mmCIF file of C-alpha atoms in Angstrom:
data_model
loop_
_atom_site.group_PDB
_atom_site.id
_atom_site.type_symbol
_atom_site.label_atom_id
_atom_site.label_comp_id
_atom_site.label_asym_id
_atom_site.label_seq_id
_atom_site.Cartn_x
_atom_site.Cartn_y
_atom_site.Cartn_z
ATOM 1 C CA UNK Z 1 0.000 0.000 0.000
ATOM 2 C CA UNK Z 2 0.991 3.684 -0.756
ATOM 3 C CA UNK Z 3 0.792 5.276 2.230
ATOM 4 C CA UNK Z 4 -0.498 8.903 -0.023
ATOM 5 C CA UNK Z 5 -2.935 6.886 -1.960
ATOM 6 C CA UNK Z 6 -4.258 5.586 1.426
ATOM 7 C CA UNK Z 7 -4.845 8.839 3.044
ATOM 8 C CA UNK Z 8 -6.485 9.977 -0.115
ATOM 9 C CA UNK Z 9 -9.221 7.569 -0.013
ATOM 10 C CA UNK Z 10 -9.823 8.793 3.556
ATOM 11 C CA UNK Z 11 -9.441 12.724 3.036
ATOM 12 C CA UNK Z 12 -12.380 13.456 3.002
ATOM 13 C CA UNK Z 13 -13.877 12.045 5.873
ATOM 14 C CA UNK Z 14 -11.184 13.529 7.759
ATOM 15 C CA UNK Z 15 -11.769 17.030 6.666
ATOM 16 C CA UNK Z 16 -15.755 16.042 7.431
ATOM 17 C CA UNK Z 17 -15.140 15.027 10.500
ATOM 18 C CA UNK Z 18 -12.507 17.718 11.459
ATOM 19 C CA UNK Z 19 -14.580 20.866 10.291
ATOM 20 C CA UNK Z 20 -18.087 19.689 12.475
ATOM 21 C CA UNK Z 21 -15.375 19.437 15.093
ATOM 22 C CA UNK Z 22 -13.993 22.686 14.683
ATOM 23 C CA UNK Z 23 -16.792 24.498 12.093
ATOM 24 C CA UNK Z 24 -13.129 26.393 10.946
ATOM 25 C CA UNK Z 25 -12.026 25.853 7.559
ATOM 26 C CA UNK Z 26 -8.653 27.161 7.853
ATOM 27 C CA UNK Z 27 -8.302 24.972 10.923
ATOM 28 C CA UNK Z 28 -9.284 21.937 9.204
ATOM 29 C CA UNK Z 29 -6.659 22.199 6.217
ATOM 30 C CA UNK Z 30 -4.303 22.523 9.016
ATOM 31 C CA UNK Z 31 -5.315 19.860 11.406
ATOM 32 C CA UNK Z 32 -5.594 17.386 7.962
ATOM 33 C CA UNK Z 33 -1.884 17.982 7.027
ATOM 34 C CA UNK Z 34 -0.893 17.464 10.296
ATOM 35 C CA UNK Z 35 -2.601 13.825 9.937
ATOM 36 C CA UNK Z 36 -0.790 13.490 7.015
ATOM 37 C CA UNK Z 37 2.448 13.923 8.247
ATOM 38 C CA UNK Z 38 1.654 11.671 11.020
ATOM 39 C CA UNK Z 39 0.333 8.870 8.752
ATOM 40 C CA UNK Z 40 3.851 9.489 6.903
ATOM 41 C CA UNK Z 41 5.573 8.333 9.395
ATOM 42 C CA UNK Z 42 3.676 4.812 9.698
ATOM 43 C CA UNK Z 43 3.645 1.717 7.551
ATOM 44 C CA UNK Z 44 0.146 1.292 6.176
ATOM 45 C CA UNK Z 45 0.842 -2.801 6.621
ATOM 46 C CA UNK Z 46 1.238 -2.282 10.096
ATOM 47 C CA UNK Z 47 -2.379 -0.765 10.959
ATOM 48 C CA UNK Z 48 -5.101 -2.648 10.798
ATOM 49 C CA UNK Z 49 -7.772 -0.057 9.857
ATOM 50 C CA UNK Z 50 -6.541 3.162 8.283
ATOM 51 C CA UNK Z 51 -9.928 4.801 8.822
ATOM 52 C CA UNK Z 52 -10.007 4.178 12.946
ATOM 53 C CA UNK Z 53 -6.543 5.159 12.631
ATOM 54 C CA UNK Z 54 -6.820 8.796 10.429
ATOM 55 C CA UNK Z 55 -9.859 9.399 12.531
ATOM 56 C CA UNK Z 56 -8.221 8.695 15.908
ATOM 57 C CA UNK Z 57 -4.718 11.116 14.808
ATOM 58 C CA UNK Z 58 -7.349 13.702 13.767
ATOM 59 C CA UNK Z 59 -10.372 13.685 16.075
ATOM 60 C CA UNK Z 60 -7.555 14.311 18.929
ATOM 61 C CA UNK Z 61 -5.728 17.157 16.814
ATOM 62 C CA UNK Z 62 -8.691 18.779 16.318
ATOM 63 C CA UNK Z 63 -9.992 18.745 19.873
ATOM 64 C CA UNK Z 64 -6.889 20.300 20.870
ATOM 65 C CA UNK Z 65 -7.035 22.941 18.181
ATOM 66 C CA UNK Z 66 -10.500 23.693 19.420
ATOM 67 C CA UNK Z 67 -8.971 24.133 22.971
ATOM 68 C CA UNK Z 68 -7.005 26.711 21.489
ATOM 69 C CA UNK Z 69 -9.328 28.435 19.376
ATOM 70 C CA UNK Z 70 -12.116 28.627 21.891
ATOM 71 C CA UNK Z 71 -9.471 30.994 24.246
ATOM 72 C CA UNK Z 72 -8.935 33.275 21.500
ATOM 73 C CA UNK Z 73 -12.643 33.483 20.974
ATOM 74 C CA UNK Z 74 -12.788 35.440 24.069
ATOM 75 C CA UNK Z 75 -11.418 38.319 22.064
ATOM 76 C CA UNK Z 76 -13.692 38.048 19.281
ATOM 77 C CA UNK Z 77 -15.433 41.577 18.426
ATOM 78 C CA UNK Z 78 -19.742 40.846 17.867
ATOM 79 C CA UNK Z 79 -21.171 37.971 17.834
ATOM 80 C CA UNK Z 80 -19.328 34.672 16.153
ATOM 81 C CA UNK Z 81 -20.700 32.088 12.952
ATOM 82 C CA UNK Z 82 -18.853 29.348 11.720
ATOM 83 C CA UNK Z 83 -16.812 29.625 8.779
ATOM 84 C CA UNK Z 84 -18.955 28.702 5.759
ATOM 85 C CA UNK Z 85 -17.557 25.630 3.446
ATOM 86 C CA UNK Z 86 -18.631 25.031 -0.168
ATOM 87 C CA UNK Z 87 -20.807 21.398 -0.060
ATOM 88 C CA UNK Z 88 -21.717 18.904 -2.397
ATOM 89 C CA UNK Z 89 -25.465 18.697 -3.959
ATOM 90 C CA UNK Z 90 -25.587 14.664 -2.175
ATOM 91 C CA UNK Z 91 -24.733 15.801 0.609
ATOM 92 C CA UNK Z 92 -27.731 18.251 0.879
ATOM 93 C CA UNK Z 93 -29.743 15.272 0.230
ATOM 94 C CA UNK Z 94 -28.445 13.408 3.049
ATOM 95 C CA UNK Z 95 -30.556 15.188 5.673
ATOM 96 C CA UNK Z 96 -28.820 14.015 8.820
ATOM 97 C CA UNK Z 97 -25.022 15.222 7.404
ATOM 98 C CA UNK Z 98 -26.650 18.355 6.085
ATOM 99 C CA UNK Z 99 -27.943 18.900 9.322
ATOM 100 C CA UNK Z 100 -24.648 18.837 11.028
ATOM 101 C CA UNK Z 101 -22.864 20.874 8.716
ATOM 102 C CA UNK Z 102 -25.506 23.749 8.892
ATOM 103 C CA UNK Z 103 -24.119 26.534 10.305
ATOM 104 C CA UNK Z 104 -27.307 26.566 12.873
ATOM 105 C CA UNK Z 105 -26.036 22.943 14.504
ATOM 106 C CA UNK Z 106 -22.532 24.248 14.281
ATOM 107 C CA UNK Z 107 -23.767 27.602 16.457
ATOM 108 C CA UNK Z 108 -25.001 25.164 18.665
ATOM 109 C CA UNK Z 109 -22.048 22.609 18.856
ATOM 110 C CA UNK Z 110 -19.950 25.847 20.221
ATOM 111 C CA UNK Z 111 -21.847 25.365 23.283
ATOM 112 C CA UNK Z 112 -20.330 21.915 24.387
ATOM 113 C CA UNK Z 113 -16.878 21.158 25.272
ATOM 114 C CA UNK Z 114 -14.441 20.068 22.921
ATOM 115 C CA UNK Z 115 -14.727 16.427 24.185
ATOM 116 C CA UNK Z 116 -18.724 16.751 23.794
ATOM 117 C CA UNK Z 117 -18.903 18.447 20.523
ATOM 118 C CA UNK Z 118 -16.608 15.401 18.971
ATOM 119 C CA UNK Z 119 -18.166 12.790 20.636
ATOM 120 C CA UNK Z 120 -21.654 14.009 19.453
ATOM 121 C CA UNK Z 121 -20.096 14.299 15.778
ATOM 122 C CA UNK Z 122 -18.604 10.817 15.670
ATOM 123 C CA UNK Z 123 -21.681 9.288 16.944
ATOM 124 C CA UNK Z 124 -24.715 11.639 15.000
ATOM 125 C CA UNK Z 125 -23.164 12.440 12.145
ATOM 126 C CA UNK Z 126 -20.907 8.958 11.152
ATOM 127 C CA UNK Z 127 -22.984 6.714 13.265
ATOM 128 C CA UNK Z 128 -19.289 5.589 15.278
ATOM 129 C CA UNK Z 129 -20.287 3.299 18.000
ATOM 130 C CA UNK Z 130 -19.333 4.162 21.526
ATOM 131 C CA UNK Z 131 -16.470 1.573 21.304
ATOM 132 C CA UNK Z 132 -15.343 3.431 18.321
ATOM 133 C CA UNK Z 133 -15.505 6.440 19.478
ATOM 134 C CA UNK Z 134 -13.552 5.725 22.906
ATOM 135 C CA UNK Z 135 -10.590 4.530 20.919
ATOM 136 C CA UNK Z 136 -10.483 7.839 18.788
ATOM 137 C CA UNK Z 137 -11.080 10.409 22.203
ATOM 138 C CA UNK Z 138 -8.704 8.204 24.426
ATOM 139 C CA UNK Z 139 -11.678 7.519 27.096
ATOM 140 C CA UNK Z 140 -13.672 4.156 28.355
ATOM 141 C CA UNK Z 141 -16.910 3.323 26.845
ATOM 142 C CA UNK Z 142 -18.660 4.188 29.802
ATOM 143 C CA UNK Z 143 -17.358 7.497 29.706
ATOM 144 C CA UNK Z 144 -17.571 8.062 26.118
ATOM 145 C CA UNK Z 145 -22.073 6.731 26.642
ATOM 146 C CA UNK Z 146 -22.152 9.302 29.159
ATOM 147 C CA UNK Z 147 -20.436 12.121 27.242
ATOM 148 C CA UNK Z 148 -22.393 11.376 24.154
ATOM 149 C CA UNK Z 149 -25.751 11.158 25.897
ATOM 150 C CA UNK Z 150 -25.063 14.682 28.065
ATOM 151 C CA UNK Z 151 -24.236 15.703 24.459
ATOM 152 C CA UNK Z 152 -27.295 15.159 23.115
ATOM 153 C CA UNK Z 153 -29.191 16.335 25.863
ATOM 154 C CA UNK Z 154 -27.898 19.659 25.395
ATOM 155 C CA UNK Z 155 -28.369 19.540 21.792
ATOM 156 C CA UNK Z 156 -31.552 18.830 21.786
ATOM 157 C CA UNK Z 157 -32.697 21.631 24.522
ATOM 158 C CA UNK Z 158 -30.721 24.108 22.421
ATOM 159 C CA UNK Z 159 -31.964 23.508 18.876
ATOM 160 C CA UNK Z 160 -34.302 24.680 16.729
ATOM 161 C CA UNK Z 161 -35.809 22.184 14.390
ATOM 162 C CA UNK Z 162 -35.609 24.153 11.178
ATOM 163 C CA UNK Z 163 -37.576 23.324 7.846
ATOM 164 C CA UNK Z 164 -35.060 20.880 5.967
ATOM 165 C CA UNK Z 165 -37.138 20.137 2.612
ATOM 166 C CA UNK Z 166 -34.429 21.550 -0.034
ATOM 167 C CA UNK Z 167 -37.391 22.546 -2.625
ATOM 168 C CA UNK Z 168 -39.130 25.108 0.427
ATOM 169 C CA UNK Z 169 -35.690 26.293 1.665
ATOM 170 C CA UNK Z 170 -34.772 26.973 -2.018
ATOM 171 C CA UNK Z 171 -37.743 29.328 -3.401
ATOM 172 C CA UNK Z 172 -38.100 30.924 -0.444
ATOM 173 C CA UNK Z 173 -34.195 31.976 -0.808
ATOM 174 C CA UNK Z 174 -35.055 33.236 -3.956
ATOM 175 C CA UNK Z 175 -37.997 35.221 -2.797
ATOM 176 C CA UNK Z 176 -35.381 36.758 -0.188
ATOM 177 C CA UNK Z 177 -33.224 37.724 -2.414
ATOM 178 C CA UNK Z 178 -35.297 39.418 -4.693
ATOM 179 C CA UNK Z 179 -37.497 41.271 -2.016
ATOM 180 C CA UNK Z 180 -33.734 42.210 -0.836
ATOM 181 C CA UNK Z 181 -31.908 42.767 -4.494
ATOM 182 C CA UNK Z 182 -35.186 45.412 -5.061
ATOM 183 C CA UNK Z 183 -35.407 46.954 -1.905
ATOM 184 C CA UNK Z 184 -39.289 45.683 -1.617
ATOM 185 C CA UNK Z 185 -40.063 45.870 2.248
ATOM 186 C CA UNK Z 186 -43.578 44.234 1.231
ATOM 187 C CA UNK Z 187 -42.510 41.268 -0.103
ATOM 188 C CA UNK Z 188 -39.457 40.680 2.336
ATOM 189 C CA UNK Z 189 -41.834 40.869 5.445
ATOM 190 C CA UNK Z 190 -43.702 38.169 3.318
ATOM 191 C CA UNK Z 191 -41.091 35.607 3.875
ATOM 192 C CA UNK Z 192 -39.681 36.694 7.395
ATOM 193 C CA UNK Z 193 -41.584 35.011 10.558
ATOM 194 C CA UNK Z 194 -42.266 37.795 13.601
ATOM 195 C CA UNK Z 195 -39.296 36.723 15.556
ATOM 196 C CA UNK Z 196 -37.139 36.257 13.065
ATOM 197 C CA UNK Z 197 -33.361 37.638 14.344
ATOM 198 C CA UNK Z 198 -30.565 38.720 12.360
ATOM 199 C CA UNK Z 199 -27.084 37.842 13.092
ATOM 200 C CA UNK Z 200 -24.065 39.400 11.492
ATOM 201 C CA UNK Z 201 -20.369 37.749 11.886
ATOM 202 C CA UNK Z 202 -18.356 40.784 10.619
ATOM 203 C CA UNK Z 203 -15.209 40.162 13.103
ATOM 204 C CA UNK Z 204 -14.199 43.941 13.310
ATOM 205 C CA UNK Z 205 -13.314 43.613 10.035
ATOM 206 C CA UNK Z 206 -16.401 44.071 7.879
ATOM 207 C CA UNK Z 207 -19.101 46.451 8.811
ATOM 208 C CA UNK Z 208 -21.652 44.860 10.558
ATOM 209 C CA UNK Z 209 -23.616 44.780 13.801
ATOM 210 C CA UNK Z 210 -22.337 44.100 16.844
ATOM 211 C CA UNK Z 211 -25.405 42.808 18.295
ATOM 212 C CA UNK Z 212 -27.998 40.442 17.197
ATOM 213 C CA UNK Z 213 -31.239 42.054 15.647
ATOM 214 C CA UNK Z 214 -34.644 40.453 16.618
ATOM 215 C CA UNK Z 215 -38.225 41.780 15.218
ATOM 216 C CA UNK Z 216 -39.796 41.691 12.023
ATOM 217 C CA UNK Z 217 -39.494 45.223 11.106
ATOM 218 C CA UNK Z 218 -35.459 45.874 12.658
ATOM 219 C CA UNK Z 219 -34.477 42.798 10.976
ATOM 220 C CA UNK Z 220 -36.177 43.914 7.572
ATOM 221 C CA UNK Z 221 -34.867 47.378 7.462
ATOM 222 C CA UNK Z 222 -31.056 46.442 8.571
ATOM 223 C CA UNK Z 223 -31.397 43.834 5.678
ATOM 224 C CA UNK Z 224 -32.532 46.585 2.788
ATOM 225 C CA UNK Z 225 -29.741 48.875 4.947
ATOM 226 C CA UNK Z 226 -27.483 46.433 3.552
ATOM 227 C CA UNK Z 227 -28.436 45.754 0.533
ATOM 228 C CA UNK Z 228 -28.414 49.324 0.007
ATOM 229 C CA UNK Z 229 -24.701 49.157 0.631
ATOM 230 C CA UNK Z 230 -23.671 46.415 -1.446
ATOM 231 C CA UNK Z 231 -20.387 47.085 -3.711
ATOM 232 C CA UNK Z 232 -20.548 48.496 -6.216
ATOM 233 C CA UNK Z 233 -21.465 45.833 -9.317
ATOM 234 C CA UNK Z 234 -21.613 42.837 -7.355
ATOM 235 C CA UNK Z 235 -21.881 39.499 -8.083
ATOM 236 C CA UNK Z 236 -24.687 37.650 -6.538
ATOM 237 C CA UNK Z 237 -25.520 33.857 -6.402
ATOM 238 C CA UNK Z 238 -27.197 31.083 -4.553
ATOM 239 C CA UNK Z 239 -24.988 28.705 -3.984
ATOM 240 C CA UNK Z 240 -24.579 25.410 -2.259
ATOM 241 C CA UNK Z 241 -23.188 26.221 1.309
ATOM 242 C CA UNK Z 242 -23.359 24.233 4.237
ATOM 243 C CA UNK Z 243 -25.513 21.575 3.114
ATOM 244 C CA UNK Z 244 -28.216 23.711 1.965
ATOM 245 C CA UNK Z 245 -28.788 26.979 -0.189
ATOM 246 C CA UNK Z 246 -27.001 30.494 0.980
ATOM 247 C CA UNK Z 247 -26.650 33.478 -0.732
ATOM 248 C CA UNK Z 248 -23.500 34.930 -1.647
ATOM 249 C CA UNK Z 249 -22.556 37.992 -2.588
ATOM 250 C CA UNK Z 250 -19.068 38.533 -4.988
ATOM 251 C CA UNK Z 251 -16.882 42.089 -5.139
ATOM 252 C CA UNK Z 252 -14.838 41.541 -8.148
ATOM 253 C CA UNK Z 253 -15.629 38.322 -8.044
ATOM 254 C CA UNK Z 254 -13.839 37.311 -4.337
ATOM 255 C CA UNK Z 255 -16.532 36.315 -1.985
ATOM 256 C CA UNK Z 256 -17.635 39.169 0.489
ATOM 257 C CA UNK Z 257 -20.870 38.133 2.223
ATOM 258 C CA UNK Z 258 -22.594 35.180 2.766
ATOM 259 C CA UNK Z 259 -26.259 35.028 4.003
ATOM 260 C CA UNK Z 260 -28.022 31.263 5.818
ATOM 261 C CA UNK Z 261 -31.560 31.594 6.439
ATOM 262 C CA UNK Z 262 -33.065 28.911 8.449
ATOM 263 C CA UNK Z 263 -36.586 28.529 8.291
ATOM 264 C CA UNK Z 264 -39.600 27.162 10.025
ATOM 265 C CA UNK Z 265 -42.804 26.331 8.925
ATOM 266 C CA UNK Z 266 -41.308 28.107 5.956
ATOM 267 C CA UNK Z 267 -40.955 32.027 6.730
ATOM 268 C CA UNK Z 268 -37.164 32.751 7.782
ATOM 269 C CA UNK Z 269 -36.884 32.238 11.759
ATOM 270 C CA UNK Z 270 -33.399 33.314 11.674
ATOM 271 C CA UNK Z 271 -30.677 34.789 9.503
ATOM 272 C CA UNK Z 272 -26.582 34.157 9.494
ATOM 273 C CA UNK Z 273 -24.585 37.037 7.878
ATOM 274 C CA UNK Z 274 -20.951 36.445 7.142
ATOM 275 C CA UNK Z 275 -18.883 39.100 5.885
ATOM 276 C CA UNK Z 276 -15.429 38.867 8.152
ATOM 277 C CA UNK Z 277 -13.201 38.536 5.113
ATOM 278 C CA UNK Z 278 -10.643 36.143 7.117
ATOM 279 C CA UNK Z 279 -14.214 33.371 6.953
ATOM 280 C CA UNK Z 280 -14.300 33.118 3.259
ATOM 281 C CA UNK Z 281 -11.887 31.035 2.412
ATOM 282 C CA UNK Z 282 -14.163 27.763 2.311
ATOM 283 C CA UNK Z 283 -16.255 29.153 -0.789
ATOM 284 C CA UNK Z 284 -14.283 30.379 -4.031
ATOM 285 C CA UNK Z 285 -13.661 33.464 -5.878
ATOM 286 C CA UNK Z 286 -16.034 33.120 -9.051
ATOM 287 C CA UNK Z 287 -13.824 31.761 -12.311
ATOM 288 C CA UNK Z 288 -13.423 34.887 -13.871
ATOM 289 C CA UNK Z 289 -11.582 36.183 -10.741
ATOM 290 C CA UNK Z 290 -8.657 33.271 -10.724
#
């Protein structure tokens, strides 16, 4: 066996698994080469099962990266989103993976502790037993039941079960964005619930609110604020982010905003706003641009 060709036929689970861990793009490229220079060092005919193994080397290197990351968060200016990551039409159909890539699970997942949050993605998302899983994070089974079932708990108090039918989610994306793209208050109330709430991820470096927005009518008027302040010829697109349809918007064709709505009973309960440049990274420039 070739130990490269091996850890290509396993990249991608890795990165899966390391960026529901972490919900960091920039993290996960790191904490995947990092496996890979690991796995470099081994003979493939000595392990058993590559998979436990790559999973194992990178479950615990990302923990400890989110260790790290969640002390600098403390410095973070507004409120925080996930990075958002380019995803794959079948994976959008896959309901459950969708589900934990959204960036709505992931703003919950930043709740538990490192230990929790990759326990509850082994076991959700991959379906890992608890035997599995206890070889990956280093603890018993016992502990590993009881970390995945406090895990859940908390997941389960803390999230909002939002519409997940692809054809709703779609149109009424498109109904956003043109209510938005022509400044029509009437037809964006149309497609926002009353308590819908706005939150904008900006980092200090993009202009954006520092505090989430809640109401019908605040939320609608900071969204045609924004529009109104687009730049100037911009690209706009619906794309597939995050296991599900999101708006982008393109200056010169580099990514500068990208907008989530989640939705329930389908009117938009609550809206994710990403325009901190450094979060990007996971969704490319348009062709023309490269």
């Amino acid at each position: 066996m070739i130990p490269a060709d091996v850890f290509d036929e396993h990249r991608g689970r890795l990165k899966a698994v390391a960026y529901r861990v972490l919900g960091r793009v920039g993290d996960v490229e790191d904490v995947v080469q990092d496996a890979w220079l690991r796995w470099s060092t081994v003979d493939p005919a000595t392990v058993d099962d590559p998979e436990a193994y790559l999973v194992r080397v990178t479950t615990r290197l990302a923990i400890d990266r989110l260790r790290s990351a969640q002390a600098r968060r403390e410095q973070y200016v507004g409120p925080w989103l996930p990075e958002p990551m380019l995803t794959s039409p079948d994976v959008a159909e896959r309901v459950a993976l969708a589900d934990s890539v959204s960036t709505a699970m992931l703003l919950v997942l930043e709740s538990l502790s490192p230990l929790e949050r990759a326990v509850f993605v082994l076991r959700e998302a991959f379906g890992y037993s608890h035997a599995e899983i206890a070889s990956f994070v280093g603890r018993s089974e016992v502990s590993v039941r009881q970390t995945a079932a406090r895990a859940r708990a908390h997941v389960e108090e803390h999230r909002v079960r939002y519409d997940t039918d692809l054809a709703t989610r779609t149109e009424v994306t498109q109904r956003f964005l043109a209510a938005c793209a022509g400044g029509d208050l009437r037809r964006l109330v149309e497609v926002l619930a009353p308590g819908v709430e706005l939150v904008s991820d900006g980092g200090g470096l993009a202009p954006a609110p520092r505090k989430v927005i809640a109401g019908l009518e605040l939320v609608a008027g900071a969204l045609l604020t924004f529009a109104g302040r687009l730049p100037e010829a911009p690209s706009i697109a619906v794309e597939e982010l995050n296991g599900g349809p999101a708006i982008v918007v393109y200056s010169a064709g580099t990514p500068a905003v990208a907008v989530f709505l989640h939705l329930v009973d389908g009117l938009v309960h609550s809206i994710h706003l990403v325009s901190n440049p450094e979060k990007l990274s996971g969704i490319p420039p348009l062709p023309s641009a490269t």
